[in-house]
C-alpha atoms as one frame of an Amber mdcrd trajectory, in Angstrom:
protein
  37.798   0.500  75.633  35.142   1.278  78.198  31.242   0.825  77.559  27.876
   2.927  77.873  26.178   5.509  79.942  23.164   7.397  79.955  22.801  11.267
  77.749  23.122  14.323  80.030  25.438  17.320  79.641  25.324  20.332  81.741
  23.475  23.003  79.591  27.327  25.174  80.598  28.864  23.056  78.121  26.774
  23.915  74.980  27.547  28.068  76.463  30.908  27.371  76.607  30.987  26.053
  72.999  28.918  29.045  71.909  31.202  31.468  73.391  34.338  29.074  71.685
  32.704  29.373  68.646  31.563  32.920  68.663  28.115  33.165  67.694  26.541
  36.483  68.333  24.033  36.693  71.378  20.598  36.670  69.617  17.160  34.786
  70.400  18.239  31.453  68.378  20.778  30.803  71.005  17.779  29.963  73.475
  16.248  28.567  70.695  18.818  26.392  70.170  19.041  24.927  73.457  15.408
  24.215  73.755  14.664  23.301  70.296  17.461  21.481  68.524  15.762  18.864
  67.760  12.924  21.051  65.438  14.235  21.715  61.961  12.732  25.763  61.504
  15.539  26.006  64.084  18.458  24.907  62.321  16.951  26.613  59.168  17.089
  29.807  61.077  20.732  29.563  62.239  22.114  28.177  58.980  20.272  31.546
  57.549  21.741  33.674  59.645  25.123  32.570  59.475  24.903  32.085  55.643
  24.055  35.621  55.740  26.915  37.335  56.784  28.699  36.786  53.519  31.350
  34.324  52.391  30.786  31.217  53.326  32.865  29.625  56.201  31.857  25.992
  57.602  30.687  25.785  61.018  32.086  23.230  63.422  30.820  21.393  66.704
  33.300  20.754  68.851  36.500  20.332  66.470  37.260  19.758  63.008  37.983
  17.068  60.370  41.903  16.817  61.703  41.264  16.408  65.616  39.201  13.007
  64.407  41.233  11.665  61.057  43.494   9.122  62.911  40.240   7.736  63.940
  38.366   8.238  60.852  40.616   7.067  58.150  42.297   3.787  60.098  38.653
   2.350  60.062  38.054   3.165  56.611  41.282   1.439  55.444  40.627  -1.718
  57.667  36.986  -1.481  56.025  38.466  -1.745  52.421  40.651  -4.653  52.535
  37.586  -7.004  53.194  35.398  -4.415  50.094  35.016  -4.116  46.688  33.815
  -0.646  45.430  33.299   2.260  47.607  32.732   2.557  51.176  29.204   3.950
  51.784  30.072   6.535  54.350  27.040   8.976  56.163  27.760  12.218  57.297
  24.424  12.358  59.870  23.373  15.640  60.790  26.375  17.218  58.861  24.623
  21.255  58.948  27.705  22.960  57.374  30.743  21.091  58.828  34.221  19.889
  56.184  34.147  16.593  58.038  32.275  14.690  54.852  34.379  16.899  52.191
  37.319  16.456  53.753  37.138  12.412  54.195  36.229  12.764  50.356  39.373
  14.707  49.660  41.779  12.532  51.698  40.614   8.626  52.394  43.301   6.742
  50.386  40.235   4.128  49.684  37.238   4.742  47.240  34.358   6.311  49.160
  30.913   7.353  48.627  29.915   9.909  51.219  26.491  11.556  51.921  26.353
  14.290  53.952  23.167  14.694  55.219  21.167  17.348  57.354  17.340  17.886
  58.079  18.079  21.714  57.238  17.637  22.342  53.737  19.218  25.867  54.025
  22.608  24.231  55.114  22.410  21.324  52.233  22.305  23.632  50.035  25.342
  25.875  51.319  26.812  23.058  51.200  26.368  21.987  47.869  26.791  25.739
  46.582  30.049  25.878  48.467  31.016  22.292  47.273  30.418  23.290  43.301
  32.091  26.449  43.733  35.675  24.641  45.113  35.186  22.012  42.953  37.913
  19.586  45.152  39.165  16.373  43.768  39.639  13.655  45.996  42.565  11.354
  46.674  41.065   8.271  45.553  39.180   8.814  41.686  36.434   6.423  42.440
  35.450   8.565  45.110  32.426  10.534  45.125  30.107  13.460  47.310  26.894
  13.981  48.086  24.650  15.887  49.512  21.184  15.181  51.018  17.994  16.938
  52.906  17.073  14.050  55.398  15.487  13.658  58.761  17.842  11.561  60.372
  14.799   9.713  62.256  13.601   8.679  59.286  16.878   7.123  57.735  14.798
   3.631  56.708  13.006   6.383  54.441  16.491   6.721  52.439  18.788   3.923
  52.746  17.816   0.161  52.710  19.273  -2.359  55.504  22.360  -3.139  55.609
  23.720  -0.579  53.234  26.193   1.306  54.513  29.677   0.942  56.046  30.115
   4.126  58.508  27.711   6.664  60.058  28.921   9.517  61.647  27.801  11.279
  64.158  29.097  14.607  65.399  27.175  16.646  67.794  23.732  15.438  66.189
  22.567  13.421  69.460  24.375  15.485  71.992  21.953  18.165  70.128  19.133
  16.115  70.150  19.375  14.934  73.921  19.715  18.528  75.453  16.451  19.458
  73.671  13.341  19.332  75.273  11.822  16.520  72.967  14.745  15.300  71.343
  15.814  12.376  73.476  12.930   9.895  72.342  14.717  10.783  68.528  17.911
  10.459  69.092  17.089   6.454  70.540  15.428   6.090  67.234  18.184   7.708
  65.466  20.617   4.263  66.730  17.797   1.902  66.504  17.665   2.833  62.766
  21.754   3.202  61.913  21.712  -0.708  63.634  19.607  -1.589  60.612  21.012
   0.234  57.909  24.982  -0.548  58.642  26.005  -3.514  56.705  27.105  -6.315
  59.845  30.372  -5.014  59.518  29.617  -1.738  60.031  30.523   1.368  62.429
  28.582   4.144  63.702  30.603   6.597  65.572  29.235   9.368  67.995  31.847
  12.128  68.698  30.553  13.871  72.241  31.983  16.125  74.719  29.447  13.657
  76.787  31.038  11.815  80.150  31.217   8.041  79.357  29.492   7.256  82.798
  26.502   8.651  81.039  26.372   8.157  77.917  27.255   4.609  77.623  24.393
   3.476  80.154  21.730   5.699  77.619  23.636   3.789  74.567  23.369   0.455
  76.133  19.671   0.619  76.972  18.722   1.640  73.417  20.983  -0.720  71.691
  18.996  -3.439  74.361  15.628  -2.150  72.388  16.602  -2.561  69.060  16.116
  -5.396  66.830  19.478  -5.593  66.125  22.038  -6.582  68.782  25.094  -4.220
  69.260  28.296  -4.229  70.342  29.178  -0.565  72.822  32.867   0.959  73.323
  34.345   4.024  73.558  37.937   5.635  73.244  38.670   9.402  74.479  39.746
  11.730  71.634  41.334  14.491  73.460  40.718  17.666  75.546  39.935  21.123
  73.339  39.643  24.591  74.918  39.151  23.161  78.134  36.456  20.097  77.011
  37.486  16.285  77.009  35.678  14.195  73.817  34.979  11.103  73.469  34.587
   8.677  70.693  31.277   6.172  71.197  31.353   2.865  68.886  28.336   1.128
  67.956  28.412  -1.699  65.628  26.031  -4.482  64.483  26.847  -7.698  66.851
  28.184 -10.144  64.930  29.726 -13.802  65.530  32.900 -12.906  64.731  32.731
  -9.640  66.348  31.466 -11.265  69.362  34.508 -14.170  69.241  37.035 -11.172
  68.723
């Protein structure tokens, strides 16, 4: 496990994801880049890709499978110390399977919001989601979905409430934007104080860990709650190595471990 670093990738490697994901050369990719952190922009891209007919989900960097063995280990190390359902939050999910498909497959009982500021993709997504109608593997299970500004997540969910927050792309969008950097250090200040003290967030990044863990350890040194930093490398795709940031509440026992 390695620790922190500060937010800053090269502006090549969001082009090189557009090309890998093909999105069609209009005005919103410049948008995009300089405004991901305004919500009329994602509204605008989640129209024009819902537009072009049956729906398809649309994923940063990889899918649900590139990330399950580190996914689904934590949620069945979370459930042997839980009753009920895990609260699981899919930050910042726009129209990605990751929350559906942790639904569909986590052995344990889970209760997963996914949860985007663009109300044009929540509602794809919960079209899409009544249309397949999916069971999951565990019956206690259930799936929501949620129009929320992810600054505001005090707003929706009370302290210590929840047991996993993920994060996929929604801070690497946030710190290549032109404003979004002063967010996305409220964005962890606010997941410290809603995880329960046992609690993960986890920030999948193409991001170098020489920068993003010093930018993770100076906001985690602002916020009320104390926090423990790591980070494990998922893999290389198309080219691009990712990484897997860790963020949990500091506890005792955590901190004896």
């Amino acid at each position: 496990m390695l620790l922190f670093t500060r937010l800053a990738v090269p502006l090549r490697t969001l082009q090189k994801l557009t090309k890998a994901h093909r999105w069609h050369h209009t005005s919103l990719t410049n948008e995009l880049i300089e405004n991901m952190d305004k919500k009329a922009t994602w509204d605008r891209f989640y129209t024009e890709n819902g537009s072009k007919g049956q729906f398809k989900n649309f994923e940063w960097f990889f899918g649900f499978h590139s990330v399950k063995d580190f996914i689904l280990p934590v949620l069945q190390t979370m459930s042997h110390s839980h009753s009920g359902p895990l609260n699981i939050l899919d930050m910042g999910c726009g129209t990605s399977a990751l929350g559906p498909c942790i639904y569909r497959t986590s052995p344990c009982a889970v209760k997963v919001v996914c949860a985007d500021i663009s109300s044009v993709a929540v509602k794809l997504m919960q079209k899409h989601s009544n249309s397949t109608l999916v069971q999951p593997c565990n019956p206690s299970s259930a799936l929501a979905f949620l129009e929320m500004d992810c600054t505001q997540l005090r707003g929706y969910f009370v302290a210590r409430s929840l047991d996993l927050i993920l994060d996929k792309g929604t801070t690497d969008a946030l710190v290549r934007s032109k404003e979004g950097q002063v967010k996305a250090g409220q964005i962890v200040k606010q997941c410290l104080q809603v995880l329960k003290p046992s609690g993960t967030l986890l920030q999948f990044s193409d991001e170098d860990p020489d920068a993003r863990l010093v930018w993770l350890e100076r906001e985690v040194r602002g916020a009320e709650q104390a926090a423990n930093v790591g980070v494990q490398e998922v893999g290389e795709l198309r080219g691009v190595s990712y990484f897997c940031y860790q963020i949990s509440p500091r506890t005792s026992e955590r901190v004896s471990k």
